[in-house]
Coordinates of C-alpha atoms in Angstrom, one line a residue:
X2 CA 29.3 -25.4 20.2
X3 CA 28.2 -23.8 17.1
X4 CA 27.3 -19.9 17.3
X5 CA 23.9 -19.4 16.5
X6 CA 23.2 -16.6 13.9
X7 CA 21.0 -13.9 16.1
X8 CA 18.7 -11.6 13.7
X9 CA 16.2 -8.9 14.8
X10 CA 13.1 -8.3 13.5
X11 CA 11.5 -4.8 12.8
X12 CA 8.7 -2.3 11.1
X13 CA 7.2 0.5 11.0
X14 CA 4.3 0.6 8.1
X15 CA 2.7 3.7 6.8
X16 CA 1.9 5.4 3.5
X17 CA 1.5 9.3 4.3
X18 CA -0.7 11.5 2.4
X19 CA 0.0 14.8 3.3
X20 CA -3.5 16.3 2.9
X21 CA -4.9 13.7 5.5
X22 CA -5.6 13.8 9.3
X23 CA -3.1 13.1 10.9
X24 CA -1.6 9.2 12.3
X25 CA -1.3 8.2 15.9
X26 CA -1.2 5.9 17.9
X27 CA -4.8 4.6 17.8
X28 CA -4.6 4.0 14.3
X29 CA -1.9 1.4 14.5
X30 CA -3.1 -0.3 16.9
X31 CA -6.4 -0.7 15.5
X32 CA -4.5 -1.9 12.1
X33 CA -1.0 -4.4 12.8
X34 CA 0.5 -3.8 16.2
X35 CA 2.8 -6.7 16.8
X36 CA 5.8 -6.7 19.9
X37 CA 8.4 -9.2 20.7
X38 CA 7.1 -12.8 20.1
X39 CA 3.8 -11.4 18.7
X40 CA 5.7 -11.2 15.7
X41 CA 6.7 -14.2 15.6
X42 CA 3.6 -16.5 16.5
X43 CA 1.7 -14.7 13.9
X44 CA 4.5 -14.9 11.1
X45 CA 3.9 -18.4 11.3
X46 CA 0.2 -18.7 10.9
X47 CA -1.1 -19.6 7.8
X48 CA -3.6 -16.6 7.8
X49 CA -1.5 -14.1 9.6
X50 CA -2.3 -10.5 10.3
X51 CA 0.7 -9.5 9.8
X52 CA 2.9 -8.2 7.0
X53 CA 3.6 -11.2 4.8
X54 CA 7.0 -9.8 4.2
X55 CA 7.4 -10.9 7.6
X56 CA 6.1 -14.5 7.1
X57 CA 8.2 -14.7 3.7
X58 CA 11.3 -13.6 5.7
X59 CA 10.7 -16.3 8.5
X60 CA 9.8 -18.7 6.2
X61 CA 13.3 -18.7 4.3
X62 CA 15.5 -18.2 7.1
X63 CA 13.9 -21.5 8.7
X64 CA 14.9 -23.1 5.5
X65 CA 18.3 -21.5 5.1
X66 CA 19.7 -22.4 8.6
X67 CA 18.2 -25.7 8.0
X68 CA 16.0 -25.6 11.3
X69 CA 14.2 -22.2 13.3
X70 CA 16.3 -23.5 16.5
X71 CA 19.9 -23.1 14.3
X72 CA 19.3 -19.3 13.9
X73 CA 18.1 -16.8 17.1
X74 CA 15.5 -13.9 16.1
X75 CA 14.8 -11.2 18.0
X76 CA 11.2 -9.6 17.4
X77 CA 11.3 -6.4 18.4
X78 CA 7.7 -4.3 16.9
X79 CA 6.3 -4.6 14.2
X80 CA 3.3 -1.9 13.3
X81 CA 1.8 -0.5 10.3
X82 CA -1.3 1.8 10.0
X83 CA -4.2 2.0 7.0
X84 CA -2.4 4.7 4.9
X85 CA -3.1 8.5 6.5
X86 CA -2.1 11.7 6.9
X87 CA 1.9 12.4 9.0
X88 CA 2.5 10.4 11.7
X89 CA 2.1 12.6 15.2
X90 CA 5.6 13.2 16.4
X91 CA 4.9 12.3 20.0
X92 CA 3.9 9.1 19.3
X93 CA 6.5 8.5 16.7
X94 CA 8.9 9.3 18.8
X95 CA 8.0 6.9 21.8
X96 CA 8.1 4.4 19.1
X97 CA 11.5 5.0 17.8
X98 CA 12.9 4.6 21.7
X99 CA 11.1 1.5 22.3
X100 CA 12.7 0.2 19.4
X101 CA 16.1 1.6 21.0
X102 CA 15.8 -0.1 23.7
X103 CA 14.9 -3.6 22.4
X104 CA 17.9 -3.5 19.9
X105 CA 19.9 -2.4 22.7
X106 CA 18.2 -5.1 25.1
X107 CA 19.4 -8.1 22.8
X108 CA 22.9 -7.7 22.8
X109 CA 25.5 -8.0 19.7
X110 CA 23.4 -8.7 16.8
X111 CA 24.7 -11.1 14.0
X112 CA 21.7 -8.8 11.2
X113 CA 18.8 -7.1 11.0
X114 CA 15.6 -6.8 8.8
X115 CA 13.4 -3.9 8.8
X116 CA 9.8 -4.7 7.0
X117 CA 9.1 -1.0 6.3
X118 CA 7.0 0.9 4.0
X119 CA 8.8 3.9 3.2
X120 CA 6.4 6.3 2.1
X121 CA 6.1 8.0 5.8
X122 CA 6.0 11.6 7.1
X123 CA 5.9 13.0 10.6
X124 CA 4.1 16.2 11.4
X125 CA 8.0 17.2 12.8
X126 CA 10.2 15.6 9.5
X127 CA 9.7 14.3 6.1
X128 CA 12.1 11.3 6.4
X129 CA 10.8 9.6 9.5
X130 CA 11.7 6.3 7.8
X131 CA 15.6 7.1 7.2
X132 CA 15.8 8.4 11.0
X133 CA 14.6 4.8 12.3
X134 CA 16.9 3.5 9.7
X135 CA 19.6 5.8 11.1
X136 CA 18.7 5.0 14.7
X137 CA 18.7 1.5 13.5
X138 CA 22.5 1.8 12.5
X139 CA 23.8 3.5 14.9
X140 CA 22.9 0.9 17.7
X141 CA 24.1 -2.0 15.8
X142 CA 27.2 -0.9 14.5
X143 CA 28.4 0.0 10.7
X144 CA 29.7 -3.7 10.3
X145 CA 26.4 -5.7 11.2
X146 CA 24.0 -6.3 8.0
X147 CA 20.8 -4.5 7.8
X148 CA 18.2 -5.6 4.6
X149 CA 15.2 -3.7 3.8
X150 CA 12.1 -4.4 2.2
X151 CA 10.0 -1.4 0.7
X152 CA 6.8 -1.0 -0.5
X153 CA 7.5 0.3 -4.5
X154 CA 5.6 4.0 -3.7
X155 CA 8.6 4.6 -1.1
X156 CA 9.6 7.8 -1.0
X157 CA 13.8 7.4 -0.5
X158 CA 16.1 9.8 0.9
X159 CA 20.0 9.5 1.3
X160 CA 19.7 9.1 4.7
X161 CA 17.7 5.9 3.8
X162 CA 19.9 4.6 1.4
X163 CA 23.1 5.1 3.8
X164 CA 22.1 3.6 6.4
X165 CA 20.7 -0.2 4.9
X166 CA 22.6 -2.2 3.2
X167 CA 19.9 -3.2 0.4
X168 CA 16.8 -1.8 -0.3
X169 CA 14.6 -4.8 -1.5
X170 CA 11.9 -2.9 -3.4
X171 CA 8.1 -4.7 -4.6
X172 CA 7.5 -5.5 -8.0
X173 CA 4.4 -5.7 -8.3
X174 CA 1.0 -3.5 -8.4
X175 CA -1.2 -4.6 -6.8
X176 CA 1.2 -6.0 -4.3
X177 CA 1.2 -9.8 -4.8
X178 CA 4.7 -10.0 -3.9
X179 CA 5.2 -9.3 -0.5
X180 CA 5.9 -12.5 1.2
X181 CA 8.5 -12.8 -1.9
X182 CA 10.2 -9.9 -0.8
X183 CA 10.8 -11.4 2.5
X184 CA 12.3 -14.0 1.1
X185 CA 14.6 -12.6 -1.2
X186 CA 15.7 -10.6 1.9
X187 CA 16.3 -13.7 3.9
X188 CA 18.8 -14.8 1.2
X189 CA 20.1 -11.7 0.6
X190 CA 21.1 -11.5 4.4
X191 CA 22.2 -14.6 4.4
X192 CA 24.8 -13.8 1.6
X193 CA 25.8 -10.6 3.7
X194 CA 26.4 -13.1 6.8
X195 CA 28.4 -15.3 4.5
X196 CA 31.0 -12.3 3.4
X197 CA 29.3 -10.8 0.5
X198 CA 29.6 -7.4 0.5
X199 CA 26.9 -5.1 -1.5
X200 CA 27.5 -2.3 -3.3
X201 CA 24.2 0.3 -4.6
X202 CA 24.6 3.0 -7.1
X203 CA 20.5 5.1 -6.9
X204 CA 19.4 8.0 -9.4
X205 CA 16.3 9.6 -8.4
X206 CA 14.0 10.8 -11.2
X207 CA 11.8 14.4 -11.2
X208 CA 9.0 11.8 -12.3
X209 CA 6.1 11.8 -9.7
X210 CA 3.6 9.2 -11.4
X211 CA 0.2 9.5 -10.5
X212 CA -1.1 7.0 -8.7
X213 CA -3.5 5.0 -11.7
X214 CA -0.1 4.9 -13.7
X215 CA 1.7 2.7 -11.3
X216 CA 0.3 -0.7 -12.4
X217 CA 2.7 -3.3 -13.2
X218 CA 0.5 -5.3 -15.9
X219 CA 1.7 -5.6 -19.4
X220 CA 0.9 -2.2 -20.9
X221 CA 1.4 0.0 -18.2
X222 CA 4.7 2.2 -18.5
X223 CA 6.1 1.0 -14.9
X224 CA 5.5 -2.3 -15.3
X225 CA 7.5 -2.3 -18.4
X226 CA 10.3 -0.6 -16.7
X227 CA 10.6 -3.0 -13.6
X228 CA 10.2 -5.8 -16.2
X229 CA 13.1 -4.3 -18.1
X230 CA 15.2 -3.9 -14.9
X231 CA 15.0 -7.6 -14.0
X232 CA 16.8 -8.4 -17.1
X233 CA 20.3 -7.2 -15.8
X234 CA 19.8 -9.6 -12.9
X235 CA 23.4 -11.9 -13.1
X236 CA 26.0 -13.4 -11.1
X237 CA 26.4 -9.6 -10.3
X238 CA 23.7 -7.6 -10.0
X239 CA 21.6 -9.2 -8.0
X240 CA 18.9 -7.3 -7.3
X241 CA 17.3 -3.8 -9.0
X242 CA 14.7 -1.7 -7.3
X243 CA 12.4 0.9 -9.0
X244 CA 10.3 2.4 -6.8
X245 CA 7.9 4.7 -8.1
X246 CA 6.7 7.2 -4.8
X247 CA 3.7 8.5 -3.7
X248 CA 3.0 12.1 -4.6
X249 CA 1.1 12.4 -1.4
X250 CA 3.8 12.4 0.9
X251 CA 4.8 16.0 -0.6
X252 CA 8.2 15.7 0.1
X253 CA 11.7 16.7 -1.1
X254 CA 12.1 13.2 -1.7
X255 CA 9.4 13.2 -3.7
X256 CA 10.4 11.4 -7.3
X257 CA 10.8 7.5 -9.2
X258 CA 13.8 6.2 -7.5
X259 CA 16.5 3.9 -9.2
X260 CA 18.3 1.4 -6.7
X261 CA 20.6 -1.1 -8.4
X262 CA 22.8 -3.6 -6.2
X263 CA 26.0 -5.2 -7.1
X264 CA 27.8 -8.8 -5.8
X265 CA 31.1 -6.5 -5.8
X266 CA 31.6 -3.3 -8.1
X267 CA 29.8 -0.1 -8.1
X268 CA 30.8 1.1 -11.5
X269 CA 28.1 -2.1 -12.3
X270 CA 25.3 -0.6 -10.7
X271 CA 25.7 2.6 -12.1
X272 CA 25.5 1.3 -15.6
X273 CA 22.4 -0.7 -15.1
X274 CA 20.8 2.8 -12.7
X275 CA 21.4 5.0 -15.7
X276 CA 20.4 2.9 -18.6
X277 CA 17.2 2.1 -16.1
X278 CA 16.4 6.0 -15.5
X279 CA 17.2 6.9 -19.5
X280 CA 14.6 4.3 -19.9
X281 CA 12.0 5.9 -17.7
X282 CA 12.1 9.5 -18.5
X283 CA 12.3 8.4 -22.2
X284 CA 8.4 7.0 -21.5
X285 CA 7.8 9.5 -19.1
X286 CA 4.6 10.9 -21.5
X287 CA 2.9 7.2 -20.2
X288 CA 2.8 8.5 -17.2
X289 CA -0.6 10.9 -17.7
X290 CA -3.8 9.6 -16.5
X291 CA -6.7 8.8 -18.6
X292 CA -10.0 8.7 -16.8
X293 CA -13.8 8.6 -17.1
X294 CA -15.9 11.5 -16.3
X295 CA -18.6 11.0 -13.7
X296 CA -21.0 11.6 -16.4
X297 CA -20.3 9.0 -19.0
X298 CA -19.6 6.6 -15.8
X299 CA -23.3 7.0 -15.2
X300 CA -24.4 6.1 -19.0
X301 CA -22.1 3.1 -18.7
X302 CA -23.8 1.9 -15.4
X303 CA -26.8 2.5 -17.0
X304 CA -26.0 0.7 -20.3
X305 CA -25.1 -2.5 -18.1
X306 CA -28.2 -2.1 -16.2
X307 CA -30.2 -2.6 -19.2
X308 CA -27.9 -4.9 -21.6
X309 CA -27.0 -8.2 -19.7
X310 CA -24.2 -8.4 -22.8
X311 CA -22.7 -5.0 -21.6
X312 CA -22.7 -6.2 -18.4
X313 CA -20.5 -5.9 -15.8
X314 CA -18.3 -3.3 -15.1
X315 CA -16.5 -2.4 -12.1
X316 CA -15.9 1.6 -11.6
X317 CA -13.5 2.6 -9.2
X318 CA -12.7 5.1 -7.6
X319 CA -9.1 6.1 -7.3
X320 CA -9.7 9.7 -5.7
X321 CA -11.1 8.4 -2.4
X322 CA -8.7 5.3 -1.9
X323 CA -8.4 4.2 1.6
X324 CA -4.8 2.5 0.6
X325 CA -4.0 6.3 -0.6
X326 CA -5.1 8.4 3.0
X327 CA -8.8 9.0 0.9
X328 CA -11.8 8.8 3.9
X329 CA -13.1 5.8 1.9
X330 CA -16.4 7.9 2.3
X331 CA -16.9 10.4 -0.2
X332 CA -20.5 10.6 -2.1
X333 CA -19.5 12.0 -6.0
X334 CA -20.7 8.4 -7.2
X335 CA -23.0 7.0 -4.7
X336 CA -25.2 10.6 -5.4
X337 CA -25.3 10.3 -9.3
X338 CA -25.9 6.7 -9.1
X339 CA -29.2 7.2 -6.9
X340 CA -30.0 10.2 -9.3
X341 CA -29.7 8.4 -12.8
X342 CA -31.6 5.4 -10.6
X343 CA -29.1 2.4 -11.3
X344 CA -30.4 -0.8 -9.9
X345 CA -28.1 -4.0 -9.4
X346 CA -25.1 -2.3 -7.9
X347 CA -23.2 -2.7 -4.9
X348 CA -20.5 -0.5 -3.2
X349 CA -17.9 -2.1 -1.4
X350 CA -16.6 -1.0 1.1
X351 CA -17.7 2.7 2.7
X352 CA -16.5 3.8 6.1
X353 CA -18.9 5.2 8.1
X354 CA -18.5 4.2 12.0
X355 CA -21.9 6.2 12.6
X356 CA -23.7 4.6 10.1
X357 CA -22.8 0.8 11.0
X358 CA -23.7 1.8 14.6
X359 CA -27.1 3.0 13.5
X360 CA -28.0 -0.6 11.3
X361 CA -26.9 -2.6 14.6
X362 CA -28.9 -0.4 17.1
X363 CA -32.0 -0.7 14.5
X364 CA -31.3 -4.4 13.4
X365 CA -31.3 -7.0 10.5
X366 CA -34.6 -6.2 8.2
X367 CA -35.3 -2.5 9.9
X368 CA -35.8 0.5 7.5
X369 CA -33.4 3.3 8.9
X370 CA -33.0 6.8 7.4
X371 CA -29.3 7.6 7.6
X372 CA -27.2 10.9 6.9
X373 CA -23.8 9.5 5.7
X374 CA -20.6 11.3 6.6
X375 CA -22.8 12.6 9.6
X376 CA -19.2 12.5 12.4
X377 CA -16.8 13.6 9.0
X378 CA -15.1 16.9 9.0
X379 CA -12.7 16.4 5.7
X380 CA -14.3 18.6 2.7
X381 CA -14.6 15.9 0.4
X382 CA -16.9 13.6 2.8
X383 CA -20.2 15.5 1.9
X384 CA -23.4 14.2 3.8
X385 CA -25.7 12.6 1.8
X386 CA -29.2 11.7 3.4
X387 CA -30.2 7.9 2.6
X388 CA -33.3 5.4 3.1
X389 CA -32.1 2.2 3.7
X390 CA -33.0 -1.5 4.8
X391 CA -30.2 -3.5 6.8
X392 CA -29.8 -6.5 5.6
X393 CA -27.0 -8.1 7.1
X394 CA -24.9 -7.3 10.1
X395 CA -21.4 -8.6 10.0
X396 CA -18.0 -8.9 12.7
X397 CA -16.2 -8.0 9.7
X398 CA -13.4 -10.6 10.2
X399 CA -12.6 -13.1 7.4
X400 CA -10.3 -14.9 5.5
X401 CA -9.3 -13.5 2.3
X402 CA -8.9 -15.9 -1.1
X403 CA -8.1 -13.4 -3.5
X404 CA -5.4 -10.9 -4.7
X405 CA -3.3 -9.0 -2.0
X406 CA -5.7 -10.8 0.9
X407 CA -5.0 -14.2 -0.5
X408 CA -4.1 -16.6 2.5
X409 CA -4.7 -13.5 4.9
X410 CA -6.9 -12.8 7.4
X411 CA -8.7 -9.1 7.1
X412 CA -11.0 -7.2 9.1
X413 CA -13.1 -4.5 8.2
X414 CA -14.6 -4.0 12.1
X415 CA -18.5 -4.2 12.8
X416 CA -20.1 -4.3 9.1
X417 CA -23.8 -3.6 7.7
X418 CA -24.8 -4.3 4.5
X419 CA -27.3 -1.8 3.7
X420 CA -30.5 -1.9 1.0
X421 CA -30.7 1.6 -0.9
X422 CA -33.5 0.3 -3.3
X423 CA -31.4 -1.4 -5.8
X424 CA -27.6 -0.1 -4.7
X425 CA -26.3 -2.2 -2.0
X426 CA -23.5 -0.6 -0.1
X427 CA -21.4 -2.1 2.8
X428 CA -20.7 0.1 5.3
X429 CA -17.6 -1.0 7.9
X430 CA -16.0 0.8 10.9
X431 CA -12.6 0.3 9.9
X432 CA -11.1 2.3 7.6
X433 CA -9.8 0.3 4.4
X434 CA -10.0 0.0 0.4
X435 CA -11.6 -3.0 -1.1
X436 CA -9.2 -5.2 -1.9
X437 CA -10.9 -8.2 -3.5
X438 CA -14.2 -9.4 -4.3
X439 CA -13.5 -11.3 -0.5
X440 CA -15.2 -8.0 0.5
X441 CA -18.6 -8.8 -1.0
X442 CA -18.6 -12.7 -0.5
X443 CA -17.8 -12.4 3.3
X444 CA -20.5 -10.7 3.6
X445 CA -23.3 -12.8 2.0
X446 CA -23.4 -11.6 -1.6
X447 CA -22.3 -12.7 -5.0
X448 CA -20.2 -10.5 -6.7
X449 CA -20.5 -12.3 -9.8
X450 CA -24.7 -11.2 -9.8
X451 CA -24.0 -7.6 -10.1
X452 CA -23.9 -5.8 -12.8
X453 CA -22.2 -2.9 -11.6
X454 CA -19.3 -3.4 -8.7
X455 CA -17.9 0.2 -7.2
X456 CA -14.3 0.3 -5.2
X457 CA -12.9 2.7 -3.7
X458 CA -9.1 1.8 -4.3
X459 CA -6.6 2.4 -6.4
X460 CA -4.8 0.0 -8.6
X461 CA -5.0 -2.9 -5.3
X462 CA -8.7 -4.5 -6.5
X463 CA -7.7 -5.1 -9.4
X464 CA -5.6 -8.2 -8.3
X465 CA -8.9 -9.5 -6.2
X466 CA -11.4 -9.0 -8.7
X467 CA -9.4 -10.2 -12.2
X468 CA -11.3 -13.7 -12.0
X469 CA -14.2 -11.1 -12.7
X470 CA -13.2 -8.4 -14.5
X471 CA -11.1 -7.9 -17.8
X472 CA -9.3 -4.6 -18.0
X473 CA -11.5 -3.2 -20.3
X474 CA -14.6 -4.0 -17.6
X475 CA -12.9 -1.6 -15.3
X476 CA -13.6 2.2 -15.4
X477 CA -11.2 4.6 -13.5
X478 CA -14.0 7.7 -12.8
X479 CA -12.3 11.0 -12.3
X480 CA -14.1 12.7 -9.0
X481 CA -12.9 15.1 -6.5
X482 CA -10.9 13.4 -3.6
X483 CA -8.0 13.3 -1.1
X484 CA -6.3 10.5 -3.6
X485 CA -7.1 12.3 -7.1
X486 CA -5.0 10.8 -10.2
X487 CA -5.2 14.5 -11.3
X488 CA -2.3 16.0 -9.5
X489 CA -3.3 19.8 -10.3
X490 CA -5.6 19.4 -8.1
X491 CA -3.2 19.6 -5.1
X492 CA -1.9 22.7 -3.6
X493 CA 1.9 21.3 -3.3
X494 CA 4.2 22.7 -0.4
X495 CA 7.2 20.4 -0.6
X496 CA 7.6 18.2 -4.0
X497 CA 10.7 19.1 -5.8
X498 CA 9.6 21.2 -8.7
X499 CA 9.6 21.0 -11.7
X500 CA 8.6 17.7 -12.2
X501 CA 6.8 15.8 -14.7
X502 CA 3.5 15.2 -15.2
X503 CA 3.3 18.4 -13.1
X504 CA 5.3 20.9 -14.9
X505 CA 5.1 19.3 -19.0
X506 CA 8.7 21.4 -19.2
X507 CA 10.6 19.7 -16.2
X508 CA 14.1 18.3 -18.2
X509 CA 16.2 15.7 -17.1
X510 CA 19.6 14.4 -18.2
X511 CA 22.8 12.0 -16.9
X512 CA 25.1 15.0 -15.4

């Protein structure tokens, strides 16, 4: 009888922004919390609500081992939080023996793949992601396979990189690539199971991008540089990761990170890394933000109010992003919008638990006065005092058609859509950036009728909203915030110094 192949399945999902409240528990369960076949019943929904790296990877294996019933996997857990501050080391670590004990539980294991994000820190480490990885190793042996896939603003440590295999990196920003990932993991493990063994040769950069920077369009500097990478894909290298961090994390870590994998020689990967990281710090002077003051924000908002050919544009606002650690709640724009008296305009989305409470307690058509930010301790949530009509009262759960929530099912919690005399805002109970125009339309508007669209989100919208917005329709407006593009703002305890944008003298050569 034929031995079935036996693969577990495995993540732990969270972005950490140093300067945030802190992770626990509560938050990933109130995000993706999947164990044992949880994970795999929702991997094969069409809408799942979990990571579609997990889906990809399921998807491929089925179709490599011909049939689901010719390989065995072995979901273990599978969690991810809305990007905070460190993960609490209690709970972190009650995770980590779970895990233990479920790897442990199934026996000799044939592979493993970790769905992971990368970008973590724990209020005990800064490398909470290569000591799962270690634990990871360390119960299956040195000999059994173990594949990645990272989100591309992973922060990456050796221990990280010496304890997987490959490091399957995203290419893409927004991330439109995820259940791709999975796949390419699938195949790559597959190779491993069939003898291939993997070499990886990684150069880490004193680059720390900021956050606006890290697009992968045409035009933007990183894109350009993961599109160069994939050129050196052969018989090989076979795959080439550039992962550009997250600044928030504050790390030693911290800085772009070069992984390059080879079929069989090292010495090839290291040519391809260094020609890669010559490349980047060669364009390293792309990497400085250019953004909109609040002021002339306001005279553009104003100017599409007025002109229906100036019309629309959507502003975001990259300093408060949810996808980042920001509140999703801060009041810079909201304020001088209600001030300069801009009509047609619609925030999406702003958490406010209190607030959503208040609208459902006072109902559909009711005309509520309501202090914003009135539970929020963070210094950038500043209450703002509002008049306001409900006008809709939502579940918040639908099915996204757009960008990253394309073919996924979301939920933004208990949702009112609130009347400010011209400025609608959605208010939701679970904390999250707006990642398509799905987040208006589930709600009952058109977001094609505004004429001015805010976000609070990075770089992620921008897939969800394109069948909207040109590039030169969206305005990045530079405002105060746990997420701000403007990295002096930050009072920096643990990022390698110098580094560039940072310190404009940092210098970097091949040793």
């Amino acid at each position: 009888m034929k031995k079935k192949t036996k693969i577990a399945i495995c993540g732990f999902n969270l972005e950490s922004n140093r300067f945030a409240p802190t992770c626990a528990e509560s938050d990933f369960k109130e995000n993706m919390f999947f164990v044992g076949r949880e994970i795999s019943d929702e991997a094969r929904k069409d809408s799942p609500a979990i990571h579609l790296g997990v889906k990809g990877f399921y998807s491929e294996m089925n179709k490599l081992f011909g049939h689901d019933d010719d390989w065995i996997d072995v979901p273990t857990m599978v969690i991810g939080s809305c990007p905070a501050g460190p993960v609490e080391e209690a709970f972190f670590n009650g995770f980590l023996e779970q895990l233990r004990l479920k790897l442990l539980a199934a026996g000799p294991l044939d592979g493993v793949y970790i769905c992971q994000h990368g970008a973590a820190v724990a209020t005990h480490t800064h490398d909470p992601d290569g000591i799962m990885f270690d634990l990871i190793r360390k119960v299956v042996g040195d000999e059994t396979p173990i594949v990645t896939t990272l989100d591309l603003h992973a922060n990456i440590s050796e221990l990280m990189t010496s304890a997987v295999d490959v490091l399957v990196g995203y290419r893409t920003n927004p991330h439109v690539d995820m259940f791709d990932r999975g796949v390419e993991a699938a195949s790559v493990l597959k190779e491993m199971l069939d003898g291939m063994q993997p070499e990886k040769y990684t150069i880490r950069l004193p680059l720390v991008a900021p956050s606006v920077t890290q697009l992968t369009a045409k035009g933007f500097p990183y894109g350009d540089l993961i599109r160069y990478g994939q050129e050196f894909l052969d018989e090989d290298i076979f795959n080439v990761t550039i992962l550009s961090g997250f600044a928030f994390g504050d790390t030693p870590k911290n800085g772009m990170t070069i992984i390059v994998h080879s079929r069989s020689k090292i010495e090839n990967a290291r040519v391809v890394a260094e020609k890669l990281a010559v490349s980047a710090w060669t364009d390293r002077t792309r990497y400085v933000p250019k953004m909109t003051s609040l002021e002339q924000a306001v005279g553009l908002a104003q100017q599409a109010q007025q002109s229906a050919e100036d019309a629309p544009f959507l502003f975001a606002d990259p300093a408060d992003n949810p996808g980042g650690g920001g509140r999703g709640n801060t009041t810079y724009i909201l304020e001088a919008f209600i001030a300069a008296g801009i009509k047609n305009c619609v925030f999406s989305v702003f958490y406010d638990v209190a607030a959503v409470e208040l609208a459902c307690k006072s109902g559909v058509n009711s005309e509520i006065e309501i202090t914003l930010n009135s539970q929020e301790t963070n210094e950038y949530s500043k209450q703002l005092k509002v008049k306001a009509r409900v006008v809709s009262l939502h579940s918040g759960k639908f099915r996204g058609h757009y960008g990253m929530v394309a073919g996924t099912t979301a939920d933004t919690g208990k949702t009112a859509v609130l009347d400010l005399g011209g400025i609608t805002i959605i208010c939701i109970s679970k904390r999250q950036q707006c990642r398509s125009s799905d987040f208006i339309s589930a709600f009952g508007l058109d977001a094609s009728s505004f004429s001015s669209i805010v976000v609070k989100s990075r770089g992620h919208f921008r897939a969800g909203f394109s069948h909207l917005f040109s590039d030169d329709q969206i305005i990045e407006v530079d405002v105060p915030g746990l997420t701000s593009p403007n990295l002096s703002n930050f009072k920096w305890s643990y990022l390698p110094r110098p580094v560039y944008p940072l310190d404009n003298d940092t210098t970097w050569d091949l040793d």
